[in-house]
C-alpha positions as semicolon CSV with decimal commas, in nm:
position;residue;x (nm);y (nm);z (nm)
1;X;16,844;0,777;-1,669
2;X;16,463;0,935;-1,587
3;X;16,386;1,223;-1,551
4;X;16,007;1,363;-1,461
5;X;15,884;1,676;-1,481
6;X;15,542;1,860;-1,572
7;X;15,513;2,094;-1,876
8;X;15,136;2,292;-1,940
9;X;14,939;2,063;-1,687
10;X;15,104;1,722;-1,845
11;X;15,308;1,457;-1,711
12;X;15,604;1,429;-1,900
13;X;15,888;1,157;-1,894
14;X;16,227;1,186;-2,044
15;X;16,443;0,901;-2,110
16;X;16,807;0,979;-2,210
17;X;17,033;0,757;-2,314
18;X;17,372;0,710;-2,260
19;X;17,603;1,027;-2,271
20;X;17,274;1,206;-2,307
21;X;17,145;1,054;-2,643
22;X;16,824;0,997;-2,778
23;X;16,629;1,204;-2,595
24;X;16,268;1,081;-2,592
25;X;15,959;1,242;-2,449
26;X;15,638;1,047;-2,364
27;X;15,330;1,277;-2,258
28;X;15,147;1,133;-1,953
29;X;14,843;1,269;-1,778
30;X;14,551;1,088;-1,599
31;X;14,240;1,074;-1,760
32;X;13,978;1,367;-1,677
33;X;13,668;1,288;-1,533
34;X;13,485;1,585;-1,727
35;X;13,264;1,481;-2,061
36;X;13,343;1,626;-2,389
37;X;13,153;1,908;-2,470
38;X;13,091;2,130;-2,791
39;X;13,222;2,452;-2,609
40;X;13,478;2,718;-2,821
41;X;13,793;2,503;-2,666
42;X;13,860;2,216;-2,469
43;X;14,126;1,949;-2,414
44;X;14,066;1,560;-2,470
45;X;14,161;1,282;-2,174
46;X;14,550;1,150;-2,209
47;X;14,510;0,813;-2,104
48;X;14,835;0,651;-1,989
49;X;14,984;0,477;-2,283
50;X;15,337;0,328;-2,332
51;X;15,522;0,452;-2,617
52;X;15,856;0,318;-2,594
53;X;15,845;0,055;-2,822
54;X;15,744;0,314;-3,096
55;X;15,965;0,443;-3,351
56;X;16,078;0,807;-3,157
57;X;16,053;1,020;-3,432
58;X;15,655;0,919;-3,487
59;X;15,625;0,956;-3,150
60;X;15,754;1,319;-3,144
61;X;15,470;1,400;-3,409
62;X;15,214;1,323;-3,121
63;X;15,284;1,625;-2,976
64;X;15,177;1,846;-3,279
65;X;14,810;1,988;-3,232
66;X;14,525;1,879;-3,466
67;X;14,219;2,090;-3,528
68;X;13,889;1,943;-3,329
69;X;13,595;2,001;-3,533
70;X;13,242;1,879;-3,462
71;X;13,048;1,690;-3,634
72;X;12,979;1,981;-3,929
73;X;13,306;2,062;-3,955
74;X;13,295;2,401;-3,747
75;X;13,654;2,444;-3,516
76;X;13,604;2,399;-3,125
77;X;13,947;2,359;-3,020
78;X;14,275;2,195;-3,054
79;X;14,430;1,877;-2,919
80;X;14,783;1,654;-2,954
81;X;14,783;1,422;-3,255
82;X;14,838;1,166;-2,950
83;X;14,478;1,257;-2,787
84;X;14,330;1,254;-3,158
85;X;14,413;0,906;-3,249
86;X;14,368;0,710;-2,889
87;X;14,042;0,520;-2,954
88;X;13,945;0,574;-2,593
89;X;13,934;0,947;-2,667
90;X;13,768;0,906;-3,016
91;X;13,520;0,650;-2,866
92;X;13,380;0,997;-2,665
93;X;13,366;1,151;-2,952
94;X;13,705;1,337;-3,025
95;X;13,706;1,428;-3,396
96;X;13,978;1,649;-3,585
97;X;13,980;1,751;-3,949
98;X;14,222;1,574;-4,230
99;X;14,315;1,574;-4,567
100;X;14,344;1,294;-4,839
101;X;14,572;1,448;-5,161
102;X;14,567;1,211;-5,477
103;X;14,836;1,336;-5,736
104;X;14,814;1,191;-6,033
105;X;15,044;1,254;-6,326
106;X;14,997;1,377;-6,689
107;X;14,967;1,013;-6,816
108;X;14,652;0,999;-6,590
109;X;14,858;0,739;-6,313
110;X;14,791;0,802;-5,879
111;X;15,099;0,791;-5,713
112;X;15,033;0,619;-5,405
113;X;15,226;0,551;-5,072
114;X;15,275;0,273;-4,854
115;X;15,321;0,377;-4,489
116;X;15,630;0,289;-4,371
117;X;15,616;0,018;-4,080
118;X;15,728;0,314;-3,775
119;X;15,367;0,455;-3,824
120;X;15,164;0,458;-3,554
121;X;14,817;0,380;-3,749
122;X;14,847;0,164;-3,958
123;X;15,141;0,085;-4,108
124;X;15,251;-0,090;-4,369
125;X;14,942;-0,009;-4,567
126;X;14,906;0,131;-4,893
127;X;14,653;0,468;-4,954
128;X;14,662;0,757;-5,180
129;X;14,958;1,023;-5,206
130;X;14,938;1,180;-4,870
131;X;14,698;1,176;-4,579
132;X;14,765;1,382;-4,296
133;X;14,593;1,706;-4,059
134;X;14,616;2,025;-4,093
135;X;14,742;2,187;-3,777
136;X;14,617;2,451;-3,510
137;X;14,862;2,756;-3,665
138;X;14,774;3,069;-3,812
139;X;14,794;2,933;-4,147
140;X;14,626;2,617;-4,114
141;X;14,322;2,667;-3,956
142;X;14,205;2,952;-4,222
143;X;13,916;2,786;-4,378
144;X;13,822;3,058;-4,695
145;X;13,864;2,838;-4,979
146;X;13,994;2,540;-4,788
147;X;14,348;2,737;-4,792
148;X;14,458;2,622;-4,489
149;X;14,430;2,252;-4,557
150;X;14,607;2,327;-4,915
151;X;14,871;2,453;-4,726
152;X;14,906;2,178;-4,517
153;X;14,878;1,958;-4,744
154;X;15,156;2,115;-4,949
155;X;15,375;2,048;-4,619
156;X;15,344;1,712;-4,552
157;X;15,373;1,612;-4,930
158;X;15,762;1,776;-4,891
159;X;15,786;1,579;-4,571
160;X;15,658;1,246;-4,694
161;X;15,719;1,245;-5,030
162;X;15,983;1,532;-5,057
163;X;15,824;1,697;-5,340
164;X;15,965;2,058;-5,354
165;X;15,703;2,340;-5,254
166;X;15,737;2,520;-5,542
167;X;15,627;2,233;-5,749
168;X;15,270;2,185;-5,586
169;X;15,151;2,462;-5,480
170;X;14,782;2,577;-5,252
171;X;14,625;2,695;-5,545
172;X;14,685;2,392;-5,714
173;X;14,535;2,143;-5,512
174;X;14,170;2,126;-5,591
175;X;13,920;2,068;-5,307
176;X;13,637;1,820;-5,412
177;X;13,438;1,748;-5,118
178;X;13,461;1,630;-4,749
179;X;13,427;1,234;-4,613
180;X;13,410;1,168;-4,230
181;X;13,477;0,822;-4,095
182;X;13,636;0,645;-3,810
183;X;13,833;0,361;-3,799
184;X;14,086;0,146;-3,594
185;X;14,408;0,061;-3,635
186;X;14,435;-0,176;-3,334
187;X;14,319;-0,150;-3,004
188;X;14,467;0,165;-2,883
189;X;14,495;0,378;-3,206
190;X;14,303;0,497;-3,467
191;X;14,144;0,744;-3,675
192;X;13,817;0,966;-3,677
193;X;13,825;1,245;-3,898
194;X;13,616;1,497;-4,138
195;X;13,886;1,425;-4,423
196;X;13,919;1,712;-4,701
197;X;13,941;1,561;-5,026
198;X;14,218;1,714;-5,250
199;X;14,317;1,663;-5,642
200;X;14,643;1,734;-5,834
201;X;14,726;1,638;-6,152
202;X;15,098;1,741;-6,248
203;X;15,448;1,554;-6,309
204;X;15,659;1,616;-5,948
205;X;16,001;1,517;-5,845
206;X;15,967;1,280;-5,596
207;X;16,208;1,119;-5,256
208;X;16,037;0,984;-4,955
209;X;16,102;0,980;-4,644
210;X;16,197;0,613;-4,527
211;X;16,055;0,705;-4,180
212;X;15,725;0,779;-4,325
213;X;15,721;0,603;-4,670
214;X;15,828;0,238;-4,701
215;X;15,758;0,234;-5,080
216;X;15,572;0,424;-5,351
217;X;15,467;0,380;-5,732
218;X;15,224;0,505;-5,975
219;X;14,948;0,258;-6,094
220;X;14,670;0,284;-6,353
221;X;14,308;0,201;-6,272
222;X;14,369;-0,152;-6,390
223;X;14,671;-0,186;-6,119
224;X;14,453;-0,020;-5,871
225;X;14,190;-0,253;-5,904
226;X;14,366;-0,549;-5,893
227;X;14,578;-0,448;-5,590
228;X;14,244;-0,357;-5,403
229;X;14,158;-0,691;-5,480
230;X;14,520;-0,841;-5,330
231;X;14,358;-0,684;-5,033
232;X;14,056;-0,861;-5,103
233;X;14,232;-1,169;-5,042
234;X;14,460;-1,011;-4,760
235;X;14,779;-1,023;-4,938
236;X;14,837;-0,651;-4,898
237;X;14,693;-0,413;-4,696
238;X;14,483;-0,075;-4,737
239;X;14,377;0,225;-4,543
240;X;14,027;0,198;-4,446
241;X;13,956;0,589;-4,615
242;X;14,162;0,507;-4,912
243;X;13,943;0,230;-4,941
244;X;13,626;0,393;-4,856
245;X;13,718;0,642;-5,115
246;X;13,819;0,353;-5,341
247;X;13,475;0,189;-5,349
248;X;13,262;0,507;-5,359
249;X;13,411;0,820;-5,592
250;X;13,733;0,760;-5,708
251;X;13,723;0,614;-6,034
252;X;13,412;0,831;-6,140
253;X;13,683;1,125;-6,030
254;X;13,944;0,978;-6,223
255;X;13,746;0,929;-6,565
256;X;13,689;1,319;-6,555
257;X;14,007;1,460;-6,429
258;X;13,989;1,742;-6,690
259;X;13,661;1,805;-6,578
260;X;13,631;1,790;-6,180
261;X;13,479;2,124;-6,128
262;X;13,108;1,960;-6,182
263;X;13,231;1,726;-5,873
264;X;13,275;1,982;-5,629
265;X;13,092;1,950;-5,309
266;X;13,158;2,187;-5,074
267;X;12,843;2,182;-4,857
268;X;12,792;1,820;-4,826
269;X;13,007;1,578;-4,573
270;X;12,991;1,251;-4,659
271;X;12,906;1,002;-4,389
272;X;13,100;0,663;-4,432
């Protein structure tokens, strides 16, 4: 059974199933006619785009609201995760700001992740600990210190990775620099984002998510090498920023974990 409705200017469709089950919710509007601009706020185009063979619980994280940025990092609105990752929008220019955490623990190994096959972008493919956004809230967008992508990131390593709060906390994620890069995932999604850089080092109790993780480990730099080059030869596969990050800083990062304060970059953004 359908049933339409509009909620805040959007189309919205509800499907239930039977006896009223699995409620689903797919946001539908028609594509604006008006540019983007750089003004305080503004909302992207939802193009119409079928979402019902997506997993449902990915698809109800569309509707959380990611922090546009422009192209120096400065705030200028807010926008669904949907309208952030449609590469029609980001083709116009729609950017948002990220994070990338890599934990590593005390005998110097990254844990990494390998997205679980219901995501979105690209799944299936390994990257660092967590990558995620921070969102439009109170406590996310406060950009002192990076704090509000700390906490964020804090967040969505309980809900990936289900480490407890209290065992990685704000303060103890240090903020190295800033990439921006844009990639796709296929030919509706993808990613374009000034991505926060954040390092942990620190043994964590750890239980994914199946939804969001499909597996994990910890590797050395010897593993990581040679599973970068498995992907190489397209045995496995990679996220393009973990791999951007990959080839550029992260080993020199990694030889000097005791020492990352002389890497901080706080002014620069990295153009990849």
């Amino acid at each position: 059974m359908l049933w339409a409705g509009t909620v805040g200017g959007a189309r919205v469709l509800l499907a239930l199933g039977r006896g009223g089950s699995g409620l689903r919710a797919v946001l539908r509007q028609s594509v604006r006619s008006a540019p983007y601009s750089s003004s305080k706020r503004y909302r992207a185009a939802m193009p119409e785009v079928d979402t019902d063979a997506l997993d449902e619980k990915q698809v109800q994280l569309l509707s959380e609201m990611c922090i546009l940025i422009d192209e120096n990092d400065k705030k200028i609105g807010a926008d669904t995760k949907k309208n952030c990752h449609l590469n029609e929008n980001i083709d116009k220019g729609l950017l948002h700001r990220a994070f990338s955490v890599f934990l590593f623990n005390t005998e110097n190994k990254l844990l990494l992740q390998q997205r679980s096959d219901a995501k979105i972008t690209f799944p299936g493919c390994y990257t660092n600990t967590c990558c995620s956004h921070p969102l439009n809230t109170p406590s996310e967008i406060e950009e002192k210190d990076a704090i509000g992508v700390r906490r964020a990131a804090q967040r969505r390593m309980k809900a990936e990775l289900g480490i407890p709060l209290e065992q990685v906390k704000p303060d103890e994620l240090r903020y190295l620099t800033r990439i921006h890069y844009k990639a796709q995932s296929d030919g509706i999604w993808g990613e374009h984002e000034i991505d926060y850089i954040l390092f942990a080092q620190k043994d964590v109790s750890v239980d994914p998510d199946p939804n969001e993780i499909k597996s994990h480990c910890y590797v050395s730099k010897e593993e990581l090498t040679q599973l970068l080059e498995r992907a190489k030869r397209g045995e496995v596969k990679i996220t393009p920023w973990f791999q951007l990050i990959a080839d550029t800083f992260l080993y020199k990062w990694w030889d000097n974990l005791e020492n990352l304060k002389s890497f901080e970059d706080h002014e620069k953004i990295h153009r990849m």
